[in-house]
């Protein structure tokens, strides 16, 4: 059956308003970009507000910055909780309701960061407010992947699931670039003293305002879960989820139903994600620092290389998604994982203090990485049935990212401090090899209907 026939089967039922695929794509992508702008703005601006919120320890000026990044880590480990809670909410109340809630939480968290008082004015209340804001943001971003993944893939139809899936990482990268760009613009326009006093707050206020834009776009989206409480008002985007709402709504899924009834699939998500997340965070986040620490690369140049490679990476994603819709998911996953298992060590050893060397290494890794990132949303969504799809993806995915992706910079730095910097590339290669073995066991799902 052709992809056009698949899409035709996925159209709204007779009498329902035809869905706007572009509006659905915008609702997920723009909202996701705003989410990640808010998330990354914290790390880019921490150096400016650290001393405002945390007092310096006697004789150690690094204490405020270290404390600020400790709060960053706390937010990171809230992501599995968000994946579980927001995923279950998406399965019970609908994808659109969950997307609306996640962007409200992220916008509220950004506003709270912007309004965080200084330690000098309020004492311990200042770090308490910052921790609370970061917990809210961690909850939000953990739930965002679960909700937007299911929403994107369910909006697309089997013939375009790979293409729609690719916009998960397109929008994530756009959010990251927007955060770094606004932080750089503020730093260029304001003095160091102004940035420390109030300039950093502007970026978070911008994030809160952008969240309102994302909220407006998402409220106009159409529900993709037919039995959701509000699906009848907008008209669902049905796909391969047979059966009437009355037959399937019944008792709504419990919080741990996905883990209880689908333990194999939950472990599968962990195996699918492990290699992908370590490669992603190594190549998009840690590589500039790796080059500085291990090859003496210039700090400013490493940030320039990182920005250029992220733009290149964003442009690659739709191409990878389209390719997977033509040839299947497995060839891309196997190419990604085997490529990193074999090439991670030599690629990282090729990094020198030359601008071109880092640019080529980072872009080469981005090409391989696209085999995972462009289709991760589709592959994950194709593992679980609709009833528990969001929660089934959200918790194991976010937990694996927290364990292996979020810790990549710390593990790399630890190896360096222990005198074994050469072991980090092998660590990346080993996790990618584990995922390669998992991918070998996966059935090809590109041309199959989504599970009911």
Coordinates of C-alpha atoms in Angstrom, one line a residue:
X1 CA 0.0 0.0 0.0
X2 CA 1.3 3.4 -0.9
X3 CA 2.0 6.2 1.6
X4 CA -0.7 8.3 0.0
X5 CA -3.2 5.5 0.7
X6 CA -2.0 5.3 4.3
X7 CA -2.6 9.0 4.7
X8 CA -6.0 8.8 3.1
X9 CA -6.9 6.2 5.7
X10 CA -5.8 8.6 8.4
X11 CA -8.1 11.4 7.5
X12 CA -10.8 12.6 9.8
X13 CA -14.1 10.7 9.8
X14 CA -17.0 12.0 7.7
X15 CA -18.5 15.1 9.1
X16 CA -15.4 16.1 11.1
X17 CA -13.4 19.2 10.2
X18 CA -10.3 18.1 8.2
X19 CA -7.1 18.5 10.2
X20 CA -4.5 21.0 9.2
X21 CA -1.2 19.1 9.2
X22 CA 0.7 22.4 9.1
X23 CA -1.1 23.7 12.2
X24 CA -0.4 20.5 14.0
X25 CA 3.3 20.6 13.1
X26 CA 3.5 24.2 14.2
X27 CA 1.7 23.5 17.5
X28 CA 4.3 20.9 18.4
X29 CA 7.4 22.5 16.9
X30 CA 7.0 26.1 18.0
X31 CA 5.9 25.1 21.5
X32 CA 8.8 22.7 21.8
X33 CA 11.3 25.4 20.6
X34 CA 10.0 27.7 23.3
X35 CA 10.3 24.9 25.9
X36 CA 13.9 24.3 25.0
X37 CA 14.7 28.0 24.8
X38 CA 13.6 28.4 28.4
X39 CA 15.5 25.3 29.5
X40 CA 18.8 26.3 27.8
X41 CA 18.6 29.9 28.8
X42 CA 19.4 28.9 32.4
X43 CA 22.7 27.3 31.5
X44 CA 23.8 30.1 29.2
X45 CA 23.0 32.8 31.8
X46 CA 24.0 31.0 35.1
X47 CA 27.3 32.8 35.2
X48 CA 25.5 36.2 35.5
X49 CA 23.0 35.4 38.2
X50 CA 24.9 32.9 40.3
X51 CA 26.3 35.5 42.8
X52 CA 22.9 37.2 43.0
X53 CA 21.2 34.0 44.3
X54 CA 24.0 32.1 46.2
X55 CA 26.4 33.6 48.6
X56 CA 30.1 33.1 48.1
X57 CA 31.9 30.7 50.5
X58 CA 34.9 32.2 52.2
X59 CA 37.9 32.1 49.9
X60 CA 36.0 30.3 47.1
X61 CA 34.4 32.4 44.4
X62 CA 33.3 29.3 42.5
X63 CA 30.7 28.3 45.1
X64 CA 27.8 30.4 43.6
X65 CA 28.4 29.0 40.1
X66 CA 28.7 25.4 41.4
X67 CA 25.5 25.9 43.4
X68 CA 23.7 27.2 40.3
X69 CA 24.7 24.2 38.2
X70 CA 23.7 21.9 41.1
X71 CA 20.2 23.4 40.7
X72 CA 20.5 22.7 37.0
X73 CA 21.2 19.0 37.7
X74 CA 18.2 18.9 40.1
X75 CA 16.0 20.1 37.3
X76 CA 17.5 17.5 35.0
X77 CA 16.5 14.6 37.3
X78 CA 13.0 15.9 37.5
X79 CA 12.6 15.0 33.9
X80 CA 11.7 11.3 34.5
X81 CA 9.0 12.5 37.0
X82 CA 7.7 14.9 34.4
X83 CA 7.8 12.1 31.7
X84 CA 5.7 9.8 33.9
X85 CA 3.2 12.4 35.3
X86 CA 2.7 14.4 32.1
X87 CA 2.7 11.3 29.9
X88 CA 0.0 9.8 32.0
X89 CA -1.9 13.1 31.8
X90 CA -1.6 13.0 28.0
X91 CA -3.0 9.4 27.9
X92 CA -5.9 10.3 30.2
X93 CA -6.9 13.9 29.2
X94 CA -5.5 14.1 25.7
X95 CA -2.3 15.2 24.0
X96 CA -3.4 18.8 23.4
X97 CA -4.3 19.2 27.1
X98 CA -0.8 17.9 28.1
X99 CA 1.0 20.2 25.6
X100 CA -1.0 23.2 27.0
X101 CA 0.0 22.2 30.5
X102 CA 3.7 21.7 29.8
X103 CA 4.1 25.1 28.1
X104 CA 2.2 26.8 30.9
X105 CA 4.6 25.2 33.5
X106 CA 7.7 26.1 31.5
X107 CA 6.5 29.7 31.1
X108 CA 5.6 29.9 34.7
X109 CA 9.0 28.5 35.6
X110 CA 10.8 31.1 33.5
X111 CA 8.8 33.9 35.0
X112 CA 9.7 32.6 38.4
X113 CA 13.4 32.6 37.5
X114 CA 13.1 36.2 36.2
X115 CA 11.5 37.3 39.4
X116 CA 13.9 35.4 41.8
X117 CA 15.0 37.8 44.5
X118 CA 18.6 38.2 45.4
X119 CA 20.2 36.6 48.4
X120 CA 21.2 40.0 49.8
X121 CA 17.5 41.0 49.9
X122 CA 15.8 37.9 51.1
X123 CA 18.4 35.4 52.3
X124 CA 17.6 31.7 51.8
X125 CA 14.3 32.5 50.1
X126 CA 16.3 33.4 46.9
X127 CA 17.8 29.9 46.3
X128 CA 14.5 28.3 47.4
X129 CA 12.6 30.2 44.7
X130 CA 15.3 29.3 42.1
X131 CA 15.1 25.6 43.0
X132 CA 11.3 25.6 42.8
X133 CA 11.4 27.3 39.4
X134 CA 13.9 24.7 38.1
X135 CA 11.8 21.8 39.5
X136 CA 8.8 23.1 37.6
X137 CA 10.8 23.5 34.4
X138 CA 12.3 20.0 34.8
X139 CA 8.8 18.6 35.2
X140 CA 7.7 20.5 32.1
X141 CA 10.5 19.5 29.8
X142 CA 10.2 15.9 30.9
X143 CA 6.6 15.8 30.0
X144 CA 7.1 17.8 26.8
X145 CA 8.9 15.0 24.9
X146 CA 6.3 12.4 25.9
X147 CA 3.3 14.7 24.8
X148 CA 4.9 16.2 21.7
X149 CA 6.3 12.9 20.5
X150 CA 2.9 11.2 20.5
X151 CA 1.1 14.4 19.2
X152 CA 3.6 14.7 16.2
X153 CA 3.5 11.1 15.2
X154 CA -0.3 10.7 15.6
X155 CA -0.9 13.9 13.6
X156 CA 1.2 12.7 10.6
X157 CA -0.1 9.4 9.4
X158 CA 2.0 6.3 8.6
X159 CA 3.3 7.8 5.3
X160 CA 4.8 10.9 6.9
X161 CA 5.6 9.8 10.5
X162 CA 9.4 10.0 10.0
X163 CA 9.2 13.5 8.5
X164 CA 7.0 14.8 11.3
X165 CA 9.2 13.0 13.9
X166 CA 12.2 14.9 12.6
X167 CA 10.8 18.2 13.8
X168 CA 11.2 17.2 17.4
X169 CA 14.9 17.8 17.2
X170 CA 14.6 20.6 14.6
X171 CA 12.6 22.6 17.2
X172 CA 14.8 21.5 20.1
X173 CA 17.9 22.8 18.2
X174 CA 16.1 26.1 17.2
X175 CA 15.3 26.7 20.9
X176 CA 18.9 26.1 21.9
X177 CA 20.2 28.5 19.2
X178 CA 17.6 31.1 20.2
X179 CA 18.7 30.9 23.8
X180 CA 22.4 31.3 23.0
X181 CA 21.6 34.0 20.5
X182 CA 19.6 36.1 23.0
X183 CA 22.1 35.6 25.7
X184 CA 24.9 36.7 23.4
X185 CA 22.9 39.7 22.2
X186 CA 22.2 40.9 25.8
X187 CA 25.9 40.4 26.7
X188 CA 26.9 42.5 23.7
X189 CA 24.4 45.3 24.4
X190 CA 24.8 45.6 28.2
X191 CA 27.8 46.0 30.5
X192 CA 29.0 43.2 32.7
X193 CA 27.5 45.0 35.7
X194 CA 24.1 45.5 34.0
X195 CA 24.0 41.9 33.0
X196 CA 24.7 40.8 36.6
X197 CA 22.2 43.3 38.1
X198 CA 19.2 42.9 35.8
X199 CA 20.1 41.9 32.2
X200 CA 19.9 38.2 32.8
X201 CA 16.3 38.6 33.9
X202 CA 15.3 39.9 30.5
X203 CA 16.0 36.6 28.8
X204 CA 13.7 34.8 31.1
X205 CA 11.0 37.4 30.7
X206 CA 11.3 36.8 26.9
X207 CA 10.9 33.1 27.6
X208 CA 7.7 33.7 29.6
X209 CA 6.3 35.8 26.8
X210 CA 7.2 33.3 24.1
X211 CA 5.4 30.7 26.2
X212 CA 2.2 32.7 25.7
X213 CA 2.7 32.6 21.9
X214 CA 3.3 28.8 22.1
X215 CA 0.2 28.5 24.3
X216 CA -2.0 30.3 21.7
X217 CA -0.8 28.1 18.9
X218 CA -1.3 24.9 20.8
X219 CA -4.8 25.8 22.0
X220 CA -5.8 25.9 18.3
X221 CA -4.4 22.4 17.6
X222 CA -6.6 19.4 17.1
X223 CA -6.7 16.5 19.6
X224 CA -5.1 13.2 18.3
X225 CA -6.5 11.0 21.0
X226 CA -10.1 10.2 20.0
X227 CA -11.4 9.4 23.5
X228 CA -10.0 12.6 25.1
X229 CA -12.6 14.6 27.0
X230 CA -12.3 17.6 24.5
X231 CA -11.7 15.6 21.3
X232 CA -15.3 16.0 20.1
X233 CA -15.2 19.7 20.0
X234 CA -12.2 20.1 17.7
X235 CA -12.5 16.8 15.9
X236 CA -9.8 14.2 16.4
X237 CA -7.1 13.3 13.9
X238 CA -7.7 9.6 13.7
X239 CA -5.1 7.2 12.6
X240 CA -4.8 3.5 13.1
X241 CA -6.7 3.4 16.4
X242 CA -9.7 1.3 15.7
X243 CA -12.7 0.8 17.9
X244 CA -15.1 3.3 19.3
X245 CA -14.4 5.7 22.1
X246 CA -17.0 4.0 24.2
X247 CA -15.3 0.6 23.7
X248 CA -11.8 1.9 24.5
X249 CA -12.3 4.8 27.0
X250 CA -13.6 2.6 29.8
X251 CA -11.4 3.0 32.7
X252 CA -8.6 5.5 31.9
X253 CA -5.0 4.2 32.2
X254 CA -3.4 4.2 35.6
X255 CA -0.2 6.0 36.3
X256 CA 2.0 2.9 36.1
X257 CA -0.1 0.9 33.6
X258 CA 2.5 1.3 30.8
X259 CA 5.3 -0.1 33.1
X260 CA 3.1 -2.8 34.5
X261 CA 1.6 -4.1 31.3
X262 CA 4.4 -3.4 28.9
X263 CA 7.7 -4.0 30.8
X264 CA 9.5 -5.3 27.7
X265 CA 8.5 -2.2 25.7
X266 CA 9.7 0.1 28.5
X267 CA 13.1 -1.6 28.6
X268 CA 13.2 -1.4 24.8
X269 CA 12.8 2.4 25.0
X270 CA 15.8 2.5 27.4
X271 CA 17.9 0.5 24.9
X272 CA 16.8 2.6 22.0
X273 CA 17.7 5.8 23.8
X274 CA 20.9 4.9 25.6
X275 CA 23.3 5.3 22.6
X276 CA 21.3 8.1 21.1
X277 CA 21.3 10.3 24.1
X278 CA 25.0 9.9 24.9
X279 CA 25.9 10.6 21.3
X280 CA 23.6 13.6 21.2
X281 CA 24.8 15.3 24.4
X282 CA 28.4 14.5 23.6
X283 CA 28.2 16.1 20.1
X284 CA 25.8 18.9 20.7
X285 CA 26.7 20.0 24.2
X286 CA 30.0 18.6 25.5
X287 CA 32.2 18.5 22.4
X288 CA 33.3 22.2 22.6
X289 CA 34.3 21.7 26.2
X290 CA 36.0 18.4 25.3
X291 CA 38.1 20.2 22.7
X292 CA 39.0 23.0 25.2
X293 CA 40.1 20.5 27.9
X294 CA 41.8 17.9 25.8
X295 CA 43.2 19.8 22.8
X296 CA 43.6 23.3 24.1
X297 CA 41.0 24.6 21.7
X298 CA 40.1 28.3 21.9
X299 CA 36.9 28.9 23.9
X300 CA 35.4 31.5 21.7
X301 CA 36.1 29.5 18.5
X302 CA 34.6 26.3 20.1
X303 CA 31.3 28.2 20.7
X304 CA 31.4 29.4 17.0
X305 CA 31.9 25.8 15.8
X306 CA 29.2 24.6 18.1
X307 CA 26.7 27.1 16.7
X308 CA 27.6 26.4 13.0
X309 CA 27.3 22.6 13.6
X310 CA 23.9 23.0 15.3
X311 CA 22.5 24.9 12.3
X312 CA 23.8 22.1 10.0
X313 CA 22.3 19.6 12.4
X314 CA 18.8 21.2 12.3
X315 CA 18.9 21.2 8.5
X316 CA 19.7 17.5 8.3
X317 CA 16.7 16.4 10.4
X318 CA 13.9 16.6 7.8
X319 CA 16.1 14.8 5.3
X320 CA 16.6 12.0 7.7
X321 CA 12.9 11.8 8.5
X322 CA 12.0 11.6 4.8
X323 CA 14.6 9.0 4.1
X324 CA 13.2 6.8 6.9
X325 CA 9.7 7.0 5.4
X326 CA 11.2 5.7 2.2
X327 CA 13.7 3.0 3.3
X328 CA 12.5 2.3 6.9
X329 CA 13.7 3.1 10.4
X330 CA 16.1 0.2 11.0
X331 CA 18.7 1.2 8.3
X332 CA 19.1 4.6 9.8
X333 CA 19.2 3.4 13.4
X334 CA 21.8 0.7 12.5
X335 CA 23.9 3.1 10.5
X336 CA 23.9 5.6 13.4
X337 CA 24.7 3.1 16.2
X338 CA 27.3 1.1 14.2
X339 CA 28.9 4.3 12.9
X340 CA 29.4 5.7 16.4
X341 CA 30.5 2.3 17.8
X342 CA 33.3 2.2 15.2
X343 CA 34.0 5.9 14.7
X344 CA 33.5 7.6 18.1
X345 CA 37.0 6.9 19.2
X346 CA 38.9 7.9 16.0
X347 CA 36.7 11.0 15.6
X348 CA 37.3 12.3 19.1
X349 CA 41.0 11.6 18.7
X350 CA 41.0 13.7 15.5
X351 CA 40.1 16.8 17.6
X352 CA 43.0 19.3 17.7
X353 CA 43.3 23.0 18.4
X354 CA 42.6 23.7 14.7
X355 CA 39.2 25.3 13.9
X356 CA 38.6 23.1 10.8
X357 CA 39.4 19.9 12.7
X358 CA 36.7 20.5 15.3
X359 CA 34.2 21.7 12.7
X360 CA 34.7 18.6 10.6
X361 CA 34.5 16.2 13.5
X362 CA 31.4 17.8 14.9
X363 CA 29.6 17.9 11.5
X364 CA 30.6 14.3 10.8
X365 CA 29.1 13.2 14.1
X366 CA 25.9 15.2 13.3
X367 CA 25.5 13.3 10.1
X368 CA 25.7 10.0 11.9
X369 CA 23.6 11.3 14.8
X370 CA 20.7 12.2 12.4
X371 CA 20.1 8.5 11.9
X372 CA 18.8 8.5 15.5
X373 CA 17.5 12.0 16.2
X374 CA 15.4 12.4 13.0
X375 CA 13.3 9.4 13.8
X376 CA 13.5 8.9 17.6
X377 CA 10.0 10.3 18.1
X378 CA 8.5 7.9 15.5
X379 CA 10.4 4.9 16.7
X380 CA 9.4 5.4 20.3
X381 CA 5.7 6.1 19.4
X382 CA 5.6 2.9 17.3
X383 CA 6.5 0.8 20.3
X384 CA 3.5 1.4 22.5
X385 CA -0.3 1.2 21.9
X386 CA -2.2 4.5 21.9
X387 CA -3.8 4.0 25.4
X388 CA -0.4 4.3 27.2
X389 CA 1.8 5.7 24.4
X390 CA 2.7 9.0 26.1
X391 CA 3.4 7.6 29.6
X392 CA 5.1 4.5 28.1
X393 CA 7.5 6.8 26.2
X394 CA 7.9 9.5 28.8
X395 CA 9.3 7.8 31.8
X396 CA 11.8 5.3 30.4
X397 CA 13.0 7.9 27.8
X398 CA 13.5 10.7 30.4
X399 CA 15.1 8.3 32.9
X400 CA 17.7 7.1 30.3
X401 CA 18.4 10.7 29.2
X402 CA 19.0 11.7 32.8
X403 CA 21.3 8.7 33.5
X404 CA 23.4 8.8 30.3
X405 CA 22.8 12.0 28.3
X406 CA 22.7 14.5 31.1
X407 CA 25.7 13.0 32.8
X408 CA 27.9 12.9 29.6
X409 CA 29.8 16.2 30.4
X410 CA 30.4 15.1 34.0
X411 CA 31.6 11.6 33.0
X412 CA 33.9 13.1 30.4
X413 CA 35.3 15.6 32.9
X414 CA 35.7 12.9 35.5
X415 CA 37.7 10.7 33.1
X416 CA 40.0 13.7 32.4
X417 CA 40.5 14.5 36.1
X418 CA 41.3 10.8 36.8
X419 CA 44.0 10.8 34.1
X420 CA 42.0 8.6 31.7
X421 CA 40.6 11.1 29.2
X422 CA 41.0 8.5 26.4
X423 CA 38.4 6.3 28.0
X424 CA 35.5 8.7 27.4
X425 CA 35.3 8.0 23.6
X426 CA 35.2 4.2 24.4
X427 CA 32.4 4.9 26.8
X428 CA 30.4 6.6 24.0
X429 CA 31.2 3.8 21.6
X430 CA 30.2 1.1 24.1
X431 CA 26.7 2.6 24.7
X432 CA 26.2 3.0 21.0
X433 CA 27.1 -0.7 20.5
X434 CA 24.5 -1.6 23.2
X435 CA 21.8 0.3 21.2
X436 CA 23.0 -1.3 18.0
X437 CA 22.2 -4.7 19.4
X438 CA 18.8 -3.5 20.5
X439 CA 18.1 -2.1 17.0
X440 CA 18.8 -5.5 15.5
X441 CA 15.9 -6.9 17.4
X442 CA 13.4 -4.2 16.3
X443 CA 10.8 -5.0 13.7
X444 CA 10.5 -2.5 10.8
X445 CA 7.6 -0.2 11.6
X446 CA 7.8 2.5 9.0
X447 CA 4.9 1.1 6.9
X448 CA 2.9 -0.3 9.7
X449 CA -0.1 1.4 11.2
X450 CA 0.3 2.7 14.8
X451 CA -0.8 0.2 17.4
X452 CA -4.3 0.5 18.7

